[in-house]
Coordinates of C-alpha atoms in Angstrom, one line a residue:
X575 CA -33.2 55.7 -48.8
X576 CA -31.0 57.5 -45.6
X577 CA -27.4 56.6 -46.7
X578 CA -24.8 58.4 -44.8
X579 CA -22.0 57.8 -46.9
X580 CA -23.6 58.9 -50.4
X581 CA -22.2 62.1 -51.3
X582 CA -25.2 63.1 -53.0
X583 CA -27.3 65.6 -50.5
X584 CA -30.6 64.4 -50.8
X585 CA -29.2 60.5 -49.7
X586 CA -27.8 61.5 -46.5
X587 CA -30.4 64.6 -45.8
X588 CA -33.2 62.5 -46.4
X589 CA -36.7 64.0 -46.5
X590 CA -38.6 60.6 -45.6
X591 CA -36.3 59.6 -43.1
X592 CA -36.4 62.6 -41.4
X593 CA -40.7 62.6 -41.6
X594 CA -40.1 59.2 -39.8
X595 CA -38.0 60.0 -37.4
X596 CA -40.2 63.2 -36.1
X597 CA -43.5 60.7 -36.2
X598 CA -40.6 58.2 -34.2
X599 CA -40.0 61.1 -31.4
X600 CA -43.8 61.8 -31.4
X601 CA -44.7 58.3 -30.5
X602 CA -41.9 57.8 -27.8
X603 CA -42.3 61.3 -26.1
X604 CA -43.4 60.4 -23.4
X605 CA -41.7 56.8 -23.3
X606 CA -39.6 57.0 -20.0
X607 CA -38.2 53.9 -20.5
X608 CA -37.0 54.4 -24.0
X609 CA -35.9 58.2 -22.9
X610 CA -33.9 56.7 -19.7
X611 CA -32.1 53.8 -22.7
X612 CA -31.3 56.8 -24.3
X613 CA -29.9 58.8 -21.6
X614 CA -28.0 56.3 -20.6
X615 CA -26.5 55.9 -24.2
X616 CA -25.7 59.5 -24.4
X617 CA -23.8 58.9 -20.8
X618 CA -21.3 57.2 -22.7
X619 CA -20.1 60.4 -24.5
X620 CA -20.1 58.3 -27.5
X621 CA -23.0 60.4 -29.1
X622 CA -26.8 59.8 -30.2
X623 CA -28.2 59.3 -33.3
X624 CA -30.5 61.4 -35.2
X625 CA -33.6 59.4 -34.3
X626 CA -32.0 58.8 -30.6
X627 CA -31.9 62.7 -30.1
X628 CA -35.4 64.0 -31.7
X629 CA -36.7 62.1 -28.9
X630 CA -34.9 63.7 -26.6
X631 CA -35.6 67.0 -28.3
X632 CA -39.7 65.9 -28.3
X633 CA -39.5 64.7 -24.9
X634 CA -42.3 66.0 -23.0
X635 CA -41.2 64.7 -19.6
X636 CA -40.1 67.6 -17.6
X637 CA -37.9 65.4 -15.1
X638 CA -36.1 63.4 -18.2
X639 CA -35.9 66.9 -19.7
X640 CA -33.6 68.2 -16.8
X641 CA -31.7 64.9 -16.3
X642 CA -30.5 66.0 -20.0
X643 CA -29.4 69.4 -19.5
X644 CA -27.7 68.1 -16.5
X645 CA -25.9 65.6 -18.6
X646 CA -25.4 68.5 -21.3
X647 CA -23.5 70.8 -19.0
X648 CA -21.5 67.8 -17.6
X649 CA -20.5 66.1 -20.5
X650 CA -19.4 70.0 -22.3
X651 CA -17.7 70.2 -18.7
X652 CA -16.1 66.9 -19.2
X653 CA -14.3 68.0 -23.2
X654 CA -14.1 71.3 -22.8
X655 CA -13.6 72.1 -19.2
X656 CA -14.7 76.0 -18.6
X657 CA -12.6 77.1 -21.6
X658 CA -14.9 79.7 -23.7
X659 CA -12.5 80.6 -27.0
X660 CA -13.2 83.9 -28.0
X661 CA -13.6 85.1 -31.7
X662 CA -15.1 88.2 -33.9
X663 CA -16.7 88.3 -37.3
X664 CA -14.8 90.5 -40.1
X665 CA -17.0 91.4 -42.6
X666 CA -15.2 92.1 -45.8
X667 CA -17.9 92.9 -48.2
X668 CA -21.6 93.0 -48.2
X669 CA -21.8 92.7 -51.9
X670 CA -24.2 89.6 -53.4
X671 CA -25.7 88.3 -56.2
X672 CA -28.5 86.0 -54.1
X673 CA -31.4 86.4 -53.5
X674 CA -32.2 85.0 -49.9
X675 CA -35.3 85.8 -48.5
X676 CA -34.0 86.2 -44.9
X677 CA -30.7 88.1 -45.4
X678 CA -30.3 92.2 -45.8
X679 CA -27.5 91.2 -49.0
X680 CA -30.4 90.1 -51.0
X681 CA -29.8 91.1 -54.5
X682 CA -32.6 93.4 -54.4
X683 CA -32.5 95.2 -51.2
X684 CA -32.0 98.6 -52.9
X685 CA -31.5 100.9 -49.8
X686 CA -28.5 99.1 -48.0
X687 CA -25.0 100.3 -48.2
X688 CA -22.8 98.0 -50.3
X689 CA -19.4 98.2 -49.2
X690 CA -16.4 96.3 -50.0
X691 CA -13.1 96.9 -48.1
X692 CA -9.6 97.7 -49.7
X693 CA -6.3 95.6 -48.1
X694 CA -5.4 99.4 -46.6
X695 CA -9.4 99.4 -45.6
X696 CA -9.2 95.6 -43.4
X697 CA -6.1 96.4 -42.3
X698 CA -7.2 99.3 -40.3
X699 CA -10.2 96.7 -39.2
X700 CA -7.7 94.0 -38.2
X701 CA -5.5 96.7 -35.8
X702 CA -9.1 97.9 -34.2
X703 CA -9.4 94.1 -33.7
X704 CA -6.2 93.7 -32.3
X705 CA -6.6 96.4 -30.0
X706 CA -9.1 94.9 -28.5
X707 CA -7.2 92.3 -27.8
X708 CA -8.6 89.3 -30.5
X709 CA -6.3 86.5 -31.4
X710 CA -9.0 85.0 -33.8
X711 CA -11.5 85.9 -36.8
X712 CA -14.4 84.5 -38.8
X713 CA -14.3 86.1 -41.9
X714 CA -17.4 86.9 -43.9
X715 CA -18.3 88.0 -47.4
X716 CA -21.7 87.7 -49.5
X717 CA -21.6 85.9 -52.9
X718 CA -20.3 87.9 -55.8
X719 CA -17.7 86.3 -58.4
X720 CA -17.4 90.1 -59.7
X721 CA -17.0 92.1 -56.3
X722 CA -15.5 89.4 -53.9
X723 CA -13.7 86.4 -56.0
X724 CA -11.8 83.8 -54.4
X725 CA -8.5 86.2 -55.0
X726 CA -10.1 88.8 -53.5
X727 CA -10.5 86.3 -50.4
X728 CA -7.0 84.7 -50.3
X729 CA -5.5 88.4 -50.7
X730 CA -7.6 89.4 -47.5
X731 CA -6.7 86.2 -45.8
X732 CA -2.4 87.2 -46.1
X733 CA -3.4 91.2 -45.1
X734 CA -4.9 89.6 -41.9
X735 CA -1.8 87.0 -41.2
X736 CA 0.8 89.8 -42.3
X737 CA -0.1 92.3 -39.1
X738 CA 1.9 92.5 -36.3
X739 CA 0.7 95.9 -34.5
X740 CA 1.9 96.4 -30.9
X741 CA 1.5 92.6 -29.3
X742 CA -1.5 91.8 -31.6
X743 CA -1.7 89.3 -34.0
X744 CA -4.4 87.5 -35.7
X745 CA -3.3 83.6 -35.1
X746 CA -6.0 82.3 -36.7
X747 CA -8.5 83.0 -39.6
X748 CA -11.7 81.0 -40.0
X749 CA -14.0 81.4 -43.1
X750 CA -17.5 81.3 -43.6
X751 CA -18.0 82.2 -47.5
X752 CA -20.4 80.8 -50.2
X753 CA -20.0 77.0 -51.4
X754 CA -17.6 76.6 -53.8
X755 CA -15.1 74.1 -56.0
X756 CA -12.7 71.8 -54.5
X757 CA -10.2 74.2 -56.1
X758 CA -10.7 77.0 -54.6
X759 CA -11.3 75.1 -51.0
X760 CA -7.4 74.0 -51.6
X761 CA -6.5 77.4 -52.0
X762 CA -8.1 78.6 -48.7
X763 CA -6.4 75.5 -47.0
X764 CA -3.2 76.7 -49.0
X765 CA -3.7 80.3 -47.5
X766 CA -3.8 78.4 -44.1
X767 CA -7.3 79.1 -42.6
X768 CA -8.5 77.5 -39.7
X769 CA -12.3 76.1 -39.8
X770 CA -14.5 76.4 -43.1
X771 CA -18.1 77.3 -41.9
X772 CA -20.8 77.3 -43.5
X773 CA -24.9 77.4 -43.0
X774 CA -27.0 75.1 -44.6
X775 CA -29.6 77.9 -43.2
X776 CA -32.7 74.8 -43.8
X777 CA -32.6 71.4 -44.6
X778 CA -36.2 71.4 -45.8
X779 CA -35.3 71.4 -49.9
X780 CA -38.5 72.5 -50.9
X781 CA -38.2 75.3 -47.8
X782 CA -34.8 76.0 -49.2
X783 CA -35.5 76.3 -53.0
X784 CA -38.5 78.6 -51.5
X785 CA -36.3 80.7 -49.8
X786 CA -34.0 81.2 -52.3
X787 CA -35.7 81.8 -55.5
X788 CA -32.5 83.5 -56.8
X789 CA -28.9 83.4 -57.4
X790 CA -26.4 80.3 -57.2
X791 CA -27.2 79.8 -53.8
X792 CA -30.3 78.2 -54.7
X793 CA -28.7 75.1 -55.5
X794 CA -29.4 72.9 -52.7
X795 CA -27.5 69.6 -53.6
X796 CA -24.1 71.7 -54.3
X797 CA -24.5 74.0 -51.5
X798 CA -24.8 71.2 -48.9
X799 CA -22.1 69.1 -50.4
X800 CA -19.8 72.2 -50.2
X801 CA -18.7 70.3 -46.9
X802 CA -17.4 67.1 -49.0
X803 CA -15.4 69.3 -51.8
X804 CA -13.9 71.7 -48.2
X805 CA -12.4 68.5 -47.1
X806 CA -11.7 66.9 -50.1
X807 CA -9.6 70.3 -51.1
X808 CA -7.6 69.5 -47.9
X809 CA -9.6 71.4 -45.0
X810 CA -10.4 69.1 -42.3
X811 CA -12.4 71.1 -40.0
X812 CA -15.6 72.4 -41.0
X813 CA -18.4 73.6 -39.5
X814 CA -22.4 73.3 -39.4
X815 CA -25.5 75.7 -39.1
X816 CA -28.7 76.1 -39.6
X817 CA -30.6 79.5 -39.0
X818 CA -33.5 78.3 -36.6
X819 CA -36.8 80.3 -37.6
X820 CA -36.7 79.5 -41.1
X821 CA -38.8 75.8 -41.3
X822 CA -39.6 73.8 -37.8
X823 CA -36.6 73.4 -35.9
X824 CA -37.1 69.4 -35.1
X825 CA -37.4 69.0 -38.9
X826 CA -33.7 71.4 -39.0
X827 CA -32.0 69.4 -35.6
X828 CA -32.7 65.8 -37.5
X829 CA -31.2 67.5 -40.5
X830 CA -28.1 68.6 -38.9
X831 CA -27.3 65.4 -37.0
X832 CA -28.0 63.3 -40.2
X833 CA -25.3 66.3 -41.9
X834 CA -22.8 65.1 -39.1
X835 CA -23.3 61.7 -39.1
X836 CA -22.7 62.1 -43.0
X837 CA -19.4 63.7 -42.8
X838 CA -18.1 61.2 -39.8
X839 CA -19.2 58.2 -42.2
X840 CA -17.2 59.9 -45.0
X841 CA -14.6 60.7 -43.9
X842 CA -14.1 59.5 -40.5
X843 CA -14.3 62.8 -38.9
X844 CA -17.4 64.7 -37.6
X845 CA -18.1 68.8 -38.1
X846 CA -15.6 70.8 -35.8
X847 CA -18.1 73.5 -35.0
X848 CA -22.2 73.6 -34.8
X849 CA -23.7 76.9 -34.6
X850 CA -26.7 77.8 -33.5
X851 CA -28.2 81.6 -35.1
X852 CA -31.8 82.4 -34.7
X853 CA -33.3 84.7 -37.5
X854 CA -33.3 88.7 -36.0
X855 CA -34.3 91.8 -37.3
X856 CA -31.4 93.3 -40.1
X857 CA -32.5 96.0 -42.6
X858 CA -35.2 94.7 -45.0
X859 CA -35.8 91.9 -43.2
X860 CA -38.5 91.3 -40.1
X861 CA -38.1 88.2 -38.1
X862 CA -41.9 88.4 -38.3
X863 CA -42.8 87.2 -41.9
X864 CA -40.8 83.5 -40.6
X865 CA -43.2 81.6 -38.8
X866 CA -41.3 79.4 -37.3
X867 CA -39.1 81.2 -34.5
X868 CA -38.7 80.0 -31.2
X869 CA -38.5 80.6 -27.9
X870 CA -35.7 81.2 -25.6
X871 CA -36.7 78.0 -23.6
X872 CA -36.4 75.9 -27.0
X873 CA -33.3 77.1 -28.2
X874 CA -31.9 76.2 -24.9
X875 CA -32.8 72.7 -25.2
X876 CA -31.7 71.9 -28.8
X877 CA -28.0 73.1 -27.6
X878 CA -28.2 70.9 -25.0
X879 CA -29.6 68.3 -27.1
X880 CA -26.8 69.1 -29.5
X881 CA -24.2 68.6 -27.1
X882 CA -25.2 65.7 -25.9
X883 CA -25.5 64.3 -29.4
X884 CA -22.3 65.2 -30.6
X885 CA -20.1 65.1 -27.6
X886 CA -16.8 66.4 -29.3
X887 CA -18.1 69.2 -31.3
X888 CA -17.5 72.9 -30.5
X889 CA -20.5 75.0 -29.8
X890 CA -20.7 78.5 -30.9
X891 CA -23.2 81.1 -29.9
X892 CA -23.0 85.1 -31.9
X893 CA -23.9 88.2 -30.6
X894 CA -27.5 87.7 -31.9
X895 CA -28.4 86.5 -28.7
X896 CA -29.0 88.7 -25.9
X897 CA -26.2 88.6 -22.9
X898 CA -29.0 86.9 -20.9
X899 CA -29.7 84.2 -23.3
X900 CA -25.7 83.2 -24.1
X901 CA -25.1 82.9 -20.1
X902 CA -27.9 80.1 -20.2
X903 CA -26.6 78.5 -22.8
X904 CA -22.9 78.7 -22.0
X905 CA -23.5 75.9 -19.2
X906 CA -25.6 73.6 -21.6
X907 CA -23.0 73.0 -24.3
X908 CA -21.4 76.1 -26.2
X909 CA -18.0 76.6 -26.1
X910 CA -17.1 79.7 -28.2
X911 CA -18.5 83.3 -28.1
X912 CA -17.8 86.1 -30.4
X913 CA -17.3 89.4 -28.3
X914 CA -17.4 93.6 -29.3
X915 CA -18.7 92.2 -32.8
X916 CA -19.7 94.3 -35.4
X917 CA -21.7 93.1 -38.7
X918 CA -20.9 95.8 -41.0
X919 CA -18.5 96.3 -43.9
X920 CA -16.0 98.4 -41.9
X921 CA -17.9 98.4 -38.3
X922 CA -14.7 98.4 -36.1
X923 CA -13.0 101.2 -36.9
X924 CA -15.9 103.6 -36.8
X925 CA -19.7 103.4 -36.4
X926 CA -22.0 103.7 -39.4
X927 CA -24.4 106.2 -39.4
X928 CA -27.9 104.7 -39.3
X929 CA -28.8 105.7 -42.8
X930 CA -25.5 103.7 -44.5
X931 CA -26.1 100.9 -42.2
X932 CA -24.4 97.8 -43.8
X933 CA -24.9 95.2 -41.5
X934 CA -26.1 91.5 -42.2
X935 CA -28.2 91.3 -38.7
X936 CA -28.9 93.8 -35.4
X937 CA -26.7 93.0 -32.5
X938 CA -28.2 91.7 -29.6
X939 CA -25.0 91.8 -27.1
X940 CA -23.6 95.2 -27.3
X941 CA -20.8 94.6 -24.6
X942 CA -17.1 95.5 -25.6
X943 CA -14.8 92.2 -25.7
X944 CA -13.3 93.1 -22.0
X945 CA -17.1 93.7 -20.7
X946 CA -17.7 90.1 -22.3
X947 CA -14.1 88.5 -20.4
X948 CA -15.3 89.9 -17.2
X949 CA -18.2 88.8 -17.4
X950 CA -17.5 85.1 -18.3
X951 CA -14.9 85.1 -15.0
X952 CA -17.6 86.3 -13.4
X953 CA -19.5 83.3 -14.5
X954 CA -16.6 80.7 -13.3
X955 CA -15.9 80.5 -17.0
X956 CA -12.3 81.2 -18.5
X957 CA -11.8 83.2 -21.8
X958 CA -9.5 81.4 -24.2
X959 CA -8.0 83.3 -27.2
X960 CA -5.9 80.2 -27.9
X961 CA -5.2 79.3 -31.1
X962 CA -2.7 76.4 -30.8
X963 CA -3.8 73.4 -32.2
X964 CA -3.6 74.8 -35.6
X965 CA -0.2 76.0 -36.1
X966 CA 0.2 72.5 -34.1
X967 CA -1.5 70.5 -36.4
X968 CA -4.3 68.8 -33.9
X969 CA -6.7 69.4 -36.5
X970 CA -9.3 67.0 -37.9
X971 CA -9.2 63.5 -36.8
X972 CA -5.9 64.3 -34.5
X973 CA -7.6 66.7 -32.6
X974 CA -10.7 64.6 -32.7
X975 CA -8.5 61.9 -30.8
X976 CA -7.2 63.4 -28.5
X977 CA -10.5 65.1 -27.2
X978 CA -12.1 62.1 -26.9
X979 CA -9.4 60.4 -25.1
X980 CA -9.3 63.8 -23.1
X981 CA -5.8 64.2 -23.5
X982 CA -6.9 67.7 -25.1
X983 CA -7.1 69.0 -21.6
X984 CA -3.1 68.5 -21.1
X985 CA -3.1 71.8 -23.9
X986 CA -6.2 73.3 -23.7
X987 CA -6.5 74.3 -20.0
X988 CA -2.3 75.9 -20.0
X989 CA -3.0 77.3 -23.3
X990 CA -5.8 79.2 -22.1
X991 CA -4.4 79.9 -19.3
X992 CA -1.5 81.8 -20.9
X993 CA -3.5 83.6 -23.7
X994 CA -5.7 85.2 -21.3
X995 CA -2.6 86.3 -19.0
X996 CA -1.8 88.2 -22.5
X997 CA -4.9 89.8 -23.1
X998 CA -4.5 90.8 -19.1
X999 CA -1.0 92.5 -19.6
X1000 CA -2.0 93.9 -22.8
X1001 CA -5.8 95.1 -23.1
X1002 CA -7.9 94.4 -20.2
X1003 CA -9.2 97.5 -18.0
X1004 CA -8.0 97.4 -14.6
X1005 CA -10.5 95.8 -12.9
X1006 CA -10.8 93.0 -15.3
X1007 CA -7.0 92.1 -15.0
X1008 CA -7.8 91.7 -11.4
X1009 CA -10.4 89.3 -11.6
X1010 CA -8.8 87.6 -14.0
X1011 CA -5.2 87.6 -12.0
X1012 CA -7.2 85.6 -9.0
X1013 CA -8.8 83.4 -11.4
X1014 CA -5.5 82.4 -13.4
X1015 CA -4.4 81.5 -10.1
X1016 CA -7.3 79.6 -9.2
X1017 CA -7.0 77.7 -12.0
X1018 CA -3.5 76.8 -11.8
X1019 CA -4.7 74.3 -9.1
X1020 CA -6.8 72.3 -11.8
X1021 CA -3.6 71.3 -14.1
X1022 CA -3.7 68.1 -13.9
X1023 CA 0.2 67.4 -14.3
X1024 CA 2.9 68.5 -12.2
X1025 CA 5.1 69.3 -15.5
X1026 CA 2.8 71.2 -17.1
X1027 CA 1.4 73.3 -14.4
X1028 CA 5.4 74.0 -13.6
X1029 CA 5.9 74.8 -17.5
X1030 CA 2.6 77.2 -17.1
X1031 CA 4.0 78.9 -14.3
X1032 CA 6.9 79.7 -15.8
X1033 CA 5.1 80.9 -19.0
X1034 CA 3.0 83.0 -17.4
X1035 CA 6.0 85.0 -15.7
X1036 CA 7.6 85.3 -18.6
X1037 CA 4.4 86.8 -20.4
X1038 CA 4.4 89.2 -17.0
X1039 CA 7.8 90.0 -17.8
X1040 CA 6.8 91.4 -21.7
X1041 CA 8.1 87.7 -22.7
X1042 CA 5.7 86.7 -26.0
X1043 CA 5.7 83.1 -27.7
X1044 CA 2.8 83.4 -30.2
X1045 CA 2.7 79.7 -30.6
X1046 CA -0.4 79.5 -27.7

């Protein structure tokens, strides 16, 4: 039986339920009354169930279809305004003991480069970073208790925090490493890292056990209770993923509502993140042998179907997808981007020769970060690098509150404001700190309160002025 507040996986992940619930959405697809009840539901940015939204997701009606990417983009309008927060992947090692079908680590992938950086290694990656002008990384490391402990981890985690090169600093340090004890998830929260993130990758056990045959990754029940020992070690924002192209993607959307639903039964607070990867070519593995990819035109809909169902949840979107396919879906729900990225052990300070390539996936967006920030002004969308709530401590169920009261805009919107007048003064090419000049002043318009916008003004001379207060 579907219990959302079991902690054992295969209660609230459960198989039957979600079979019923995709012959449910069949039945009703083309129900317009049921779809407009459910539309309706969803206008109350109170969130859909997992059975409410796989109809939506079925939903064979093209008109009810774009009434809910109209709702999407509003309701993403409505918590996160045009903020985009910016971010970039550090890989740290690419060494791994799993076996995973769909990922270049694989144990037995013989040709790729293993690499594992040194502290004197990442801190050369985290100044490259800083130049750039990032505020905010997602670290990543493959599974190996020999070649990338948790010591090895918290060690990288205080190299990152301890740089100050020019204005840079990394303000923020999210982590998206293998499940592990409630132990070491209080060490990380100890070390103080941001969000926890990590992909279930399928929901589908049998798919799952089938896709990894090897390693201590194929555990399914403790890899996708890893999110109950992350908060129970003291980490209240975690995040959610599946890799779409593994099983069939309505069977992985029910699965990752049910996953939310889960953790906001638990323990009163849904995922902070969702993300949204699609499988893509990396070395040793071809998209090809998955059967289940989808289109351009699908993925578009489950993010909007994901926003809709989870209101208050941040989006994110990698550099897997073309530049084409993150502008579409920036206006249906996501609300970070990663930008410059690189995937391999040691990418940002130089390129890797093709034949030590390292990566865990081929790049889609190839843009530098400032190609990215002008494009999003461009776009009528503002870059964020802020990083405030989390020195702040709006994390969890207080920063839950307060964006769904909407009282999060009173930070958000000055915040980002001021964090992109830094990355102006400090990094961006001349013609991006133009654009971006007119459309900090544009902006200025839209704070709501007179004390604020007069407190942002001020800020933002002072940062003119070489004036830096890294609490943003």
């Amino acid at each position: 039986m579907y219990n959302p507040k079991s902690k054992h996986a295969e209660e609230f992940i459960h198989h039957q339920e979600i079979l019923d619930t995709l012959a449910y959405a069949d039945a009703h697809k083309t129900d317009a009354a049921l779809i407009d009840q459910i539309l309706d539901k969803a206008r109350l940015r109170k969130g859909l169930s997992h059975r409410e939204a796989s109809v939506l997701l079925a939903c064979e009606l093209e008109d009810k279809t774009q009434e809910m990417f109209a709702l999407a983009e509003q309701i993403k309008k409505d918590f996160y305004g045009n903020r985009i927060v910016m971010f970039a992947p550090l890989y740290l090692s690419n060494y791994c003991v799993n076996g995973c079908l769909y990922c270049p680590y694989h144990l037995k992938n013989k040709h790729i480069a293993r690499k594992k950086l040194s502290q004197e290694e990442i801190r050369a990656e985290v100044i490259a970073l800083q130049d750039m002008g990032h505020k905010r990384l997602a670290l990543e490391a493959g599974e190996d208790p020999v070649n990338n402990p948790i010591e090895y981890i918290l060690e990288s985690i205080d190299t990152i925090y301890s740089i100050k090169h020019k204005n840079g600093a990394i303000r923020r340090v999210n982590v998206n490493i293998a499940a592990t004890t409630v132990e070491n998830y209080r060490k990380l929260h100890e070390a103080g890292i941001g969000t926890y993130i990590l992909f279930q990758e399928t929901y589908n056990k049998e798919g799952y056990e089938k896709l990894h045959p090897t390693g201590p990754k194929r555990d399914y029940a403790y890899h996708t209770e890893a999110h109950d020992r992350a908060m129970e070690g003291g980490i209240d924002d975690v995040g959610l993923g599946v890799l779409f192209g593994l099983e069939g993607y309505r069977y992985e959307f029910a699965g990752l509502l049910m996953h939310a639903e889960h953790l906001e039964a638990v323990f009163g607070v849904g995922p902070h993140t969702i993300s949204v990867p699609r499988v893509c070519p990396a070395d040793d593995i071809d998209p090809g042998a998955f059967d289940n990819g989808i289109s351009d035109d699908i993925f578009c809909k489950l993010v909007a179907c994901i926003r809709v169902s989870v209101p208050y949840t941040g989006m994110i979107v990698s550099t897997r997808e073309s530049a084409k396919v993150r502008e579409r879906v920036l206006h249906l729900g996501i609300s970070q981007i990663s930008g410059g990225s690189r995937t391999s052990v040691g990418g940002y300070v130089e390129e890797e020769p093709e034949e030590e390539n390292s990566a865990q996936f081929d790049v889609s967006d190839r843009r530098t970060l400032d190609q990215v920030v002008h494009w999003l002004m461009d776009c009528g969308h503002i870059p964020s690098f802020c990083t405030a709530c989390y020195r702040e401590g709006r994390t969890g169920d207080r920063f839950m509150s307060l964006c769904k009261s909407g009282e999060i805009q009173n930070c958000c919107l000055p915040n980002a404001l001021m964090t992109l007048q830094e990355y102006l003064e400090d990094y961006a090419a001349p013609d991006t700190k133009a654009v971006g000049e007119a459309c900090i002043r544009e902006q200025l318009e839209h704070i709501p309160k007179e004390t604020v916008r007069e407190f942002t003004r001020d800020k933002l001379v002072k940062i003119g002025q070489g004036e830096r207060d890294f609490r943003f």
